[in-house]
Every structure is written in structure tokens, then in C-alpha cells.
Amino acid sequence: MGECGLSAERVSAMFGKRTVVRDVSLAFQPRQLHAVVGPPQSGKSTFLRTLNRMHELTVGAWMTGQVRLDGREVYAPDVDPAALRRRVGMVLPQASVLPGLDVRGNVAAALPHGLDRARQAQEVERALVRAGVWEEVKDRLAADPRRLGEGLRQRLCLARALAAGPDVLLLDEPTAAIDPGSGFKFEEALYALRNELCLVLVTHDPRQAARIADTTTFLWLGAVVESAPSRQFFTRPVEARTEAWLTGRSA
């Protein structure tokens, strides 16, 4: 787990006749956190959804190009999309708990079927530890997760995604709806996870990318403007448009 690379080759994504992502080619290496930044409506979230075939679930959505996981084309006819999404998990902007399940059950729902109770308990604890939330919920495993704060619920969603055992984790603005303190806790969990998984983070906040990402890509109107190691990206951008956006001179 965690050693698989992910790549997009000339990916374009459309809704009907409207093109949202334009000819994007990027490679995401194992055991790194890769940030995709840009202004609103720049195609960041749509691009992310092409990587695990979530884009195709929207009526009228289609794409061209190739996405490869560990060298294999994920849009090949023999690829099971549900199995793919276990290997390429996703955390969405809004915390979405599973109704009718307690904290423990929300995480256990992502585990493989057939585990005995002891193994299931071990895996739930492991996922919660990796998401950085174990100490805060270990005495509330039987509680209704709707009673947790928004930040805790979002890290519970992260734990559920981790419980599925992904090689790649896609994160679509995961801290956008939580308070700054909870956001920093979420970032701490991601920073630790980058030593285990390939992480692809979409964020509108360049400061977040600068804090935790190994590499950063700037999308503008659906196209790649610049992609580089984060230290270079934020201190010595090559493209004038990148520098203008980073310094607030463009919207």
C-alpha cells in the first residue's frame, strides 16, 4: 500500500459541450502530497474527479485522455469503478456521516467484509489513529457522529476513507467548511500520511499548499500554468500568471 503512482495524460473533462479541464498532464508520485491550486472555477475539483472516475457519475459529463494507476489505464473496460475507488479514495468538502451508524460503525463501514470483531476493532482504531482523531473519540465510539463538531466529523470521514486501504487519497477542499483550528489538525494528519500514501489535495488556499505539499500545480481556466516542487513554486515561480495569482494581483 502506498507505492502506486498516479498519472493523468492529456486529460480534458467536459459537461456536455462545455470544457472545464483542458489537456492536463500530471504525474503524482507515491509517498508525496501534491497540491492543486487555483481560483474558483479553474477546474480543480473536476480534474480531481476524473482521477477515480467520479466525473462520469454526473449526467452529461465525459472526458478524454488517459488516467493510469500503477501503469494501468483506469478507464479500461475491464476496470471495476467501485474497486478503483477503494484504491483511489476521496474526501469531499462537507463532512458526510453515514446515518444510523455510530462513530465506530462509520469507520467500519469501509472495511472489507468478513473480518471478525477483534480484527474489525483493530482496524477501526488504526484508521482513527492515522486520521489523528483517536484520542478525541476513543471514549465516544458508540456515540452518534452527528453530535461531533464539524472538524471531528471531517476527520472521521478521513478515517473512513483510510479504512478502505487506498493507495491514493484525493482530497477536495477538505478544510473549507471547518474552523481554522480544526483545519490545522486536519493538515497535521495529512502531513503524517504523506509518508504512507500518494495524496492529491485540491485547495483554494495557497498558504495551505505551501505548508504541507511536496509539489504544487496551478490551474487556470482548466489548464496547467505551472507545476513545481512547492519550495520553488512559492518562492521562485516561473510564470508571470502564477506570480500574479500568488501576490493577489489576479482573481
mmCIF file of C-alpha atoms in Angstrom:
data_model
loop_
_atom_site.group_PDB
_atom_site.id
_atom_site.type_symbol
_atom_site.label_atom_id
_atom_site.label_comp_id
_atom_site.label_asym_id
_atom_site.label_seq_id
_atom_site.Cartn_x
_atom_site.Cartn_y
_atom_site.Cartn_z
ATOM 1 C CA MET A 1 0.000 0.000 0.000
ATOM 2 C CA GLY A 2 1.152 3.500 -0.780
ATOM 3 C CA GLU A 3 3.653 2.627 -3.541
ATOM 4 C CA CYS A 4 1.398 3.186 -6.532
ATOM 5 C CA GLY A 5 1.900 6.197 -8.759
ATOM 6 C CA LEU A 6 -0.970 8.004 -10.461
ATOM 7 C CA SER A 7 -0.770 9.941 -13.707
ATOM 8 C CA ALA A 8 -3.023 11.934 -15.994
ATOM 9 C CA GLU A 9 -2.132 12.161 -19.666
ATOM 10 C CA ARG A 10 -3.776 14.895 -21.755
ATOM 11 C CA VAL A 11 -6.953 14.774 -19.668
ATOM 12 C CA SER A 12 -9.804 17.045 -20.708
ATOM 13 C CA ALA A 13 -13.142 16.993 -18.902
ATOM 14 C CA MET A 14 -16.444 18.236 -20.268
ATOM 15 C CA PHE A 15 -20.034 18.787 -19.198
ATOM 16 C CA GLY A 16 -21.931 18.475 -22.446
ATOM 17 C CA LYS A 17 -20.223 20.933 -24.801
ATOM 18 C CA ARG A 18 -18.568 22.935 -22.007
ATOM 19 C CA THR A 19 -14.895 22.129 -21.413
ATOM 20 C CA VAL A 20 -13.803 22.545 -17.781
ATOM 21 C CA VAL A 21 -10.403 20.805 -17.779
ATOM 22 C CA ARG A 22 -8.088 21.286 -20.745
ATOM 23 C CA ASP A 23 -5.345 18.869 -21.785
ATOM 24 C CA VAL A 24 -3.865 18.310 -18.309
ATOM 25 C CA SER A 25 -0.855 16.012 -17.962
ATOM 26 C CA LEU A 26 0.489 15.451 -14.438
ATOM 27 C CA ALA A 27 2.245 12.669 -12.552
ATOM 28 C CA PHE A 28 1.712 12.095 -8.833
ATOM 29 C CA GLN A 29 4.415 10.104 -7.084
ATOM 30 C CA PRO A 30 3.940 7.683 -4.153
ATOM 31 C CA ARG A 31 4.571 8.919 -0.623
ATOM 32 C CA GLN A 32 4.139 12.564 -1.520
ATOM 33 C CA LEU A 33 1.462 15.202 -1.052
ATOM 34 C CA HIS A 34 0.613 17.033 -4.243
ATOM 35 C CA ALA A 35 -1.463 20.225 -4.134
ATOM 36 C CA VAL A 36 -3.598 21.555 -6.984
ATOM 37 C CA VAL A 37 -4.348 25.247 -6.509
ATOM 38 C CA GLY A 38 -6.105 27.976 -8.426
ATOM 39 C CA PRO A 39 -9.006 30.414 -8.283
ATOM 40 C CA PRO A 40 -12.664 29.317 -8.184
ATOM 41 C CA GLN A 41 -13.957 27.777 -11.406
ATOM 42 C CA SER A 42 -10.465 26.773 -12.514
ATOM 43 C CA GLY A 43 -11.368 23.092 -12.933
ATOM 44 C CA LYS A 44 -9.556 21.809 -9.836
ATOM 45 C CA SER A 45 -12.364 19.671 -8.403
ATOM 46 C CA THR A 46 -13.467 18.400 -11.800
ATOM 47 C CA PHE A 47 -9.920 17.303 -12.583
ATOM 48 C CA LEU A 48 -9.730 15.510 -9.239
ATOM 49 C CA ARG A 49 -12.933 13.611 -10.017
ATOM 50 C CA THR A 50 -11.502 12.315 -13.302
ATOM 51 C CA LEU A 51 -8.768 10.518 -11.360
ATOM 52 C CA ASN A 52 -11.111 7.962 -9.744
ATOM 53 C CA ARG A 53 -13.945 8.032 -12.304
ATOM 54 C CA MET A 54 -16.271 10.132 -10.171
ATOM 55 C CA HIS A 55 -16.619 12.611 -13.028
ATOM 56 C CA GLU A 56 -18.513 10.088 -15.128
ATOM 57 C CA LEU A 57 -21.260 9.830 -12.468
ATOM 58 C CA THR A 58 -22.597 13.293 -13.420
ATOM 59 C CA VAL A 59 -25.182 13.291 -16.211
ATOM 60 C CA GLY A 60 -23.673 14.724 -19.386
ATOM 61 C CA ALA A 61 -20.090 14.516 -18.086
ATOM 62 C CA TRP A 62 -17.377 12.960 -20.220
ATOM 63 C CA MET A 63 -13.620 13.083 -20.605
ATOM 64 C CA THR A 64 -10.778 12.396 -22.992
ATOM 65 C CA GLY A 65 -7.197 11.374 -22.313
ATOM 66 C CA GLN A 66 -5.838 8.694 -20.005
ATOM 67 C CA VAL A 67 -5.504 8.185 -16.270
ATOM 68 C CA ARG A 68 -3.087 5.494 -15.122
ATOM 69 C CA LEU A 69 -2.735 3.885 -11.714
ATOM 70 C CA ASP A 70 0.464 1.897 -11.325
ATOM 71 C CA GLY A 71 0.753 1.968 -15.118
ATOM 72 C CA ARG A 72 -2.743 0.619 -15.811
ATOM 73 C CA GLU A 73 -5.423 2.658 -17.597
ATOM 74 C CA VAL A 74 -8.254 3.172 -15.091
ATOM 75 C CA TYR A 75 -10.840 3.799 -17.823
ATOM 76 C CA ALA A 76 -10.194 0.415 -19.445
ATOM 77 C CA PRO A 77 -13.399 -1.605 -19.989
ATOM 78 C CA ASP A 78 -12.320 -4.340 -17.583
ATOM 79 C CA VAL A 79 -11.739 -1.968 -14.637
ATOM 80 C CA ASP A 80 -14.425 -2.075 -11.943
ATOM 81 C CA PRO A 81 -15.069 1.567 -10.917
ATOM 82 C CA ALA A 82 -16.106 0.560 -7.390
ATOM 83 C CA ALA A 83 -12.882 -1.389 -6.877
ATOM 84 C CA LEU A 84 -10.913 1.527 -8.344
ATOM 85 C CA ARG A 85 -12.479 3.934 -5.836
ATOM 86 C CA ARG A 86 -11.320 1.739 -2.974
ATOM 87 C CA ARG A 87 -7.751 2.114 -4.224
ATOM 88 C CA VAL A 88 -8.198 5.797 -5.085
ATOM 89 C CA GLY A 89 -10.284 7.155 -2.225
ATOM 90 C CA MET A 90 -11.770 10.614 -1.862
ATOM 91 C CA VAL A 91 -12.626 13.051 0.930
ATOM 92 C CA LEU A 92 -15.171 15.715 -0.016
ATOM 93 C CA PRO A 93 -15.512 19.310 1.259
ATOM 94 C CA GLN A 94 -18.506 18.630 3.503
ATOM 95 C CA ALA A 95 -18.304 16.032 6.278
ATOM 96 C CA SER A 96 -20.830 13.337 5.410
ATOM 97 C CA VAL A 97 -21.518 10.794 8.150
ATOM 98 C CA LEU A 98 -23.473 7.619 7.483
ATOM 99 C CA PRO A 99 -26.927 7.866 9.072
ATOM 100 C CA GLY A 100 -27.913 5.254 11.613
ATOM 101 C CA LEU A 101 -24.319 4.272 12.419
ATOM 102 C CA ASP A 102 -22.275 5.273 15.451
ATOM 103 C CA VAL A 103 -18.715 6.578 15.281
ATOM 104 C CA ARG A 104 -17.292 3.061 15.180
ATOM 105 C CA GLY A 105 -19.760 1.952 12.525
ATOM 106 C CA ASN A 106 -18.994 4.925 10.293
ATOM 107 C CA VAL A 107 -15.376 3.797 10.020
ATOM 108 C CA ALA A 108 -16.091 0.058 9.986
ATOM 109 C CA ALA A 109 -18.424 0.513 7.001
ATOM 110 C CA ALA A 110 -15.378 0.907 4.744
ATOM 111 C CA LEU A 111 -13.597 -2.232 5.955
ATOM 112 C CA PRO A 112 -13.566 -5.458 3.928
ATOM 113 C CA HIS A 113 -16.421 -7.828 4.700
ATOM 114 C CA GLY A 114 -15.823 -10.897 6.830
ATOM 115 C CA LEU A 115 -13.484 -9.503 9.462
ATOM 116 C CA ASP A 116 -14.039 -10.883 12.957
ATOM 117 C CA ARG A 117 -14.956 -8.460 15.719
ATOM 118 C CA ALA A 118 -11.439 -8.222 17.182
ATOM 119 C CA ARG A 119 -9.827 -7.526 13.806
ATOM 120 C CA GLN A 120 -12.517 -5.002 12.966
ATOM 121 C CA ALA A 121 -11.881 -3.164 16.244
ATOM 122 C CA GLN A 122 -8.142 -3.089 15.494
ATOM 123 C CA GLU A 123 -8.676 -1.695 12.011
ATOM 124 C CA VAL A 124 -11.137 0.955 13.211
ATOM 125 C CA GLU A 125 -8.656 2.119 15.845
ATOM 126 C CA ARG A 126 -5.821 2.155 13.306
ATOM 127 C CA ALA A 127 -7.821 4.284 10.867
ATOM 128 C CA LEU A 128 -8.804 6.721 13.615
ATOM 129 C CA VAL A 129 -5.194 6.997 14.778
ATOM 130 C CA ARG A 130 -3.971 7.673 11.238
ATOM 131 C CA ALA A 131 -6.632 10.363 10.839
ATOM 132 C CA GLY A 132 -5.418 11.993 14.042
ATOM 133 C CA VAL A 133 -8.750 11.659 15.800
ATOM 134 C CA TRP A 134 -8.415 8.586 18.054
ATOM 135 C CA GLU A 135 -7.693 10.436 21.293
ATOM 136 C CA GLU A 136 -10.736 12.643 20.786
ATOM 137 C CA VAL A 137 -13.256 9.881 20.026
ATOM 138 C CA LYS A 138 -11.918 6.730 21.731
ATOM 139 C CA ASP A 139 -14.451 7.164 24.559
ATOM 140 C CA ARG A 140 -17.264 8.047 22.162
ATOM 141 C CA LEU A 141 -17.147 5.189 19.681
ATOM 142 C CA ALA A 142 -20.797 4.339 20.349
ATOM 143 C CA ALA A 143 -21.930 7.960 20.019
ATOM 144 C CA ASP A 144 -23.957 9.463 17.208
ATOM 145 C CA PRO A 145 -21.339 11.160 14.984
ATOM 146 C CA ARG A 146 -23.776 13.977 14.275
ATOM 147 C CA ARG A 147 -23.065 15.141 17.831
ATOM 148 C CA LEU A 148 -19.396 15.681 16.991
ATOM 149 C CA GLY A 149 -18.103 19.063 15.888
ATOM 150 C CA GLU A 150 -17.690 19.700 12.168
ATOM 151 C CA GLY A 151 -13.902 19.351 12.368
ATOM 152 C CA LEU A 152 -14.126 15.989 14.132
ATOM 153 C CA ARG A 153 -16.700 14.761 11.626
ATOM 154 C CA GLN A 154 -14.408 15.689 8.765
ATOM 155 C CA ARG A 155 -11.515 13.743 10.283
ATOM 156 C CA LEU A 156 -13.951 10.865 10.856
ATOM 157 C CA CYS A 157 -14.595 10.935 7.105
ATOM 158 C CA LEU A 158 -10.827 10.857 6.580
ATOM 159 C CA ALA A 159 -10.617 7.803 8.864
ATOM 160 C CA ARG A 160 -13.370 6.071 6.876
ATOM 161 C CA ALA A 161 -11.506 6.740 3.628
ATOM 162 C CA LEU A 162 -8.312 5.325 5.158
ATOM 163 C CA ALA A 163 -10.110 2.224 6.449
ATOM 164 C CA ALA A 164 -10.747 1.166 2.847
ATOM 165 C CA GLY A 165 -6.983 0.755 2.400
ATOM 166 C CA PRO A 166 -6.357 3.144 -0.506
ATOM 167 C CA ASP A 167 -3.076 3.578 -2.350
ATOM 168 C CA VAL A 168 -4.064 7.110 -3.357
ATOM 169 C CA LEU A 169 -6.230 9.597 -1.477
ATOM 170 C CA LEU A 170 -7.885 12.526 -3.245
ATOM 171 C CA LEU A 171 -8.891 15.467 -1.047
ATOM 172 C CA ASP A 172 -11.274 18.064 -2.431
ATOM 173 C CA GLU A 173 -11.085 21.233 -0.299
ATOM 174 C CA PRO A 174 -11.271 19.092 2.871
ATOM 175 C CA THR A 175 -10.846 22.014 5.291
ATOM 176 C CA ALA A 176 -13.054 24.545 3.503
ATOM 177 C CA ALA A 177 -16.056 24.062 5.822
ATOM 178 C CA ILE A 178 -14.271 23.764 9.186
ATOM 179 C CA ASP A 179 -12.762 26.308 11.545
ATOM 180 C CA PRO A 180 -9.036 27.182 11.302
ATOM 181 C CA GLY A 181 -8.072 25.221 14.434
ATOM 182 C CA SER A 182 -9.730 22.069 13.108
ATOM 183 C CA GLY A 183 -8.183 22.766 9.731
ATOM 184 C CA PHE A 184 -4.683 22.757 11.192
ATOM 185 C CA LYS A 185 -5.399 19.403 12.896
ATOM 186 C CA PHE A 186 -6.550 18.004 9.562
ATOM 187 C CA GLU A 187 -3.365 19.308 7.938
ATOM 188 C CA GLU A 188 -1.255 17.621 10.624
ATOM 189 C CA ALA A 189 -2.903 14.297 9.780
ATOM 190 C CA LEU A 190 -2.239 14.810 6.069
ATOM 191 C CA TYR A 191 1.368 15.768 6.711
ATOM 192 C CA ALA A 192 1.907 12.442 8.511
ATOM 193 C CA LEU A 193 0.016 10.446 5.871
ATOM 194 C CA ARG A 194 2.244 11.757 3.097
ATOM 195 C CA ASN A 195 4.869 9.275 4.321
ATOM 196 C CA GLU A 196 2.472 6.406 3.537
ATOM 197 C CA LEU A 197 0.287 7.331 0.575
ATOM 198 C CA CYS A 198 0.059 9.304 -2.613
ATOM 199 C CA LEU A 199 -2.089 12.311 -1.642
ATOM 200 C CA VAL A 200 -3.632 14.781 -4.101
ATOM 201 C CA LEU A 201 -5.077 17.852 -2.398
ATOM 202 C CA VAL A 202 -7.258 20.451 -4.099
ATOM 203 C CA THR A 203 -7.248 23.745 -2.212
ATOM 204 C CA HIS A 204 -8.127 27.371 -2.954
ATOM 205 C CA ASP A 205 -5.683 28.438 -0.218
ATOM 206 C CA PRO A 206 -2.069 28.695 -1.439
ATOM 207 C CA ARG A 207 -0.881 29.017 2.170
ATOM 208 C CA GLN A 208 -2.175 25.536 2.917
ATOM 209 C CA ALA A 209 -0.317 24.115 -0.062
ATOM 210 C CA ALA A 210 2.850 25.952 0.978
ATOM 211 C CA ARG A 211 2.640 24.460 4.482
ATOM 212 C CA ILE A 212 2.207 20.790 3.643
ATOM 213 C CA ALA A 213 2.603 19.974 -0.064
ATOM 214 C CA ASP A 214 5.690 18.474 -1.665
ATOM 215 C CA THR A 215 4.693 19.689 -5.124
ATOM 216 C CA THR A 216 2.144 22.253 -6.278
ATOM 217 C CA THR A 217 0.295 22.707 -9.562
ATOM 218 C CA PHE A 218 -1.509 25.897 -10.579
ATOM 219 C CA LEU A 219 -4.625 25.523 -12.743
ATOM 220 C CA TRP A 220 -6.122 28.491 -14.571
ATOM 221 C CA LEU A 221 -9.293 28.111 -16.680
ATOM 222 C CA GLY A 222 -8.811 24.352 -16.615
ATOM 223 C CA ALA A 223 -5.219 24.306 -17.894
ATOM 224 C CA VAL A 224 -1.888 23.834 -16.132
ATOM 225 C CA VAL A 225 0.030 27.093 -15.863
ATOM 226 C CA GLU A 226 2.883 25.846 -13.687
ATOM 227 C CA SER A 227 3.826 22.746 -11.696
ATOM 228 C CA ALA A 228 6.916 22.502 -9.493
ATOM 229 C CA PRO A 229 8.280 21.452 -6.105
ATOM 230 C CA SER A 230 6.448 23.618 -3.583
ATOM 231 C CA ARG A 231 9.500 25.471 -2.314
ATOM 232 C CA GLN A 232 10.329 26.592 -5.837
ATOM 233 C CA PHE A 233 6.683 27.215 -6.749
ATOM 234 C CA PHE A 234 6.097 29.620 -3.867
ATOM 235 C CA THR A 235 9.458 31.413 -3.830
ATOM 236 C CA ARG A 236 10.557 31.442 -7.482
ATOM 237 C CA PRO A 237 7.539 30.929 -9.765
ATOM 238 C CA VAL A 238 8.470 30.819 -13.421
ATOM 239 C CA GLU A 239 5.201 32.007 -14.959
ATOM 240 C CA ALA A 240 4.009 35.607 -14.616
ATOM 241 C CA ARG A 241 0.417 34.428 -14.170
ATOM 242 C CA THR A 242 1.444 32.248 -11.225
ATOM 243 C CA GLU A 243 3.226 35.129 -9.538
ATOM 244 C CA ALA A 244 0.282 37.444 -10.161
ATOM 245 C CA TRP A 245 -2.143 35.000 -8.536
ATOM 246 C CA LEU A 246 0.120 34.308 -5.576
ATOM 247 C CA THR A 247 0.551 38.012 -4.901
ATOM 248 C CA GLY A 248 -3.155 38.775 -5.258
ATOM 249 C CA ARG A 249 -2.852 40.746 -8.483
ATOM 250 C CA SER A 250 -5.303 38.479 -10.305
ATOM 251 C CA ALA A 251 -8.570 36.836 -9.278
#
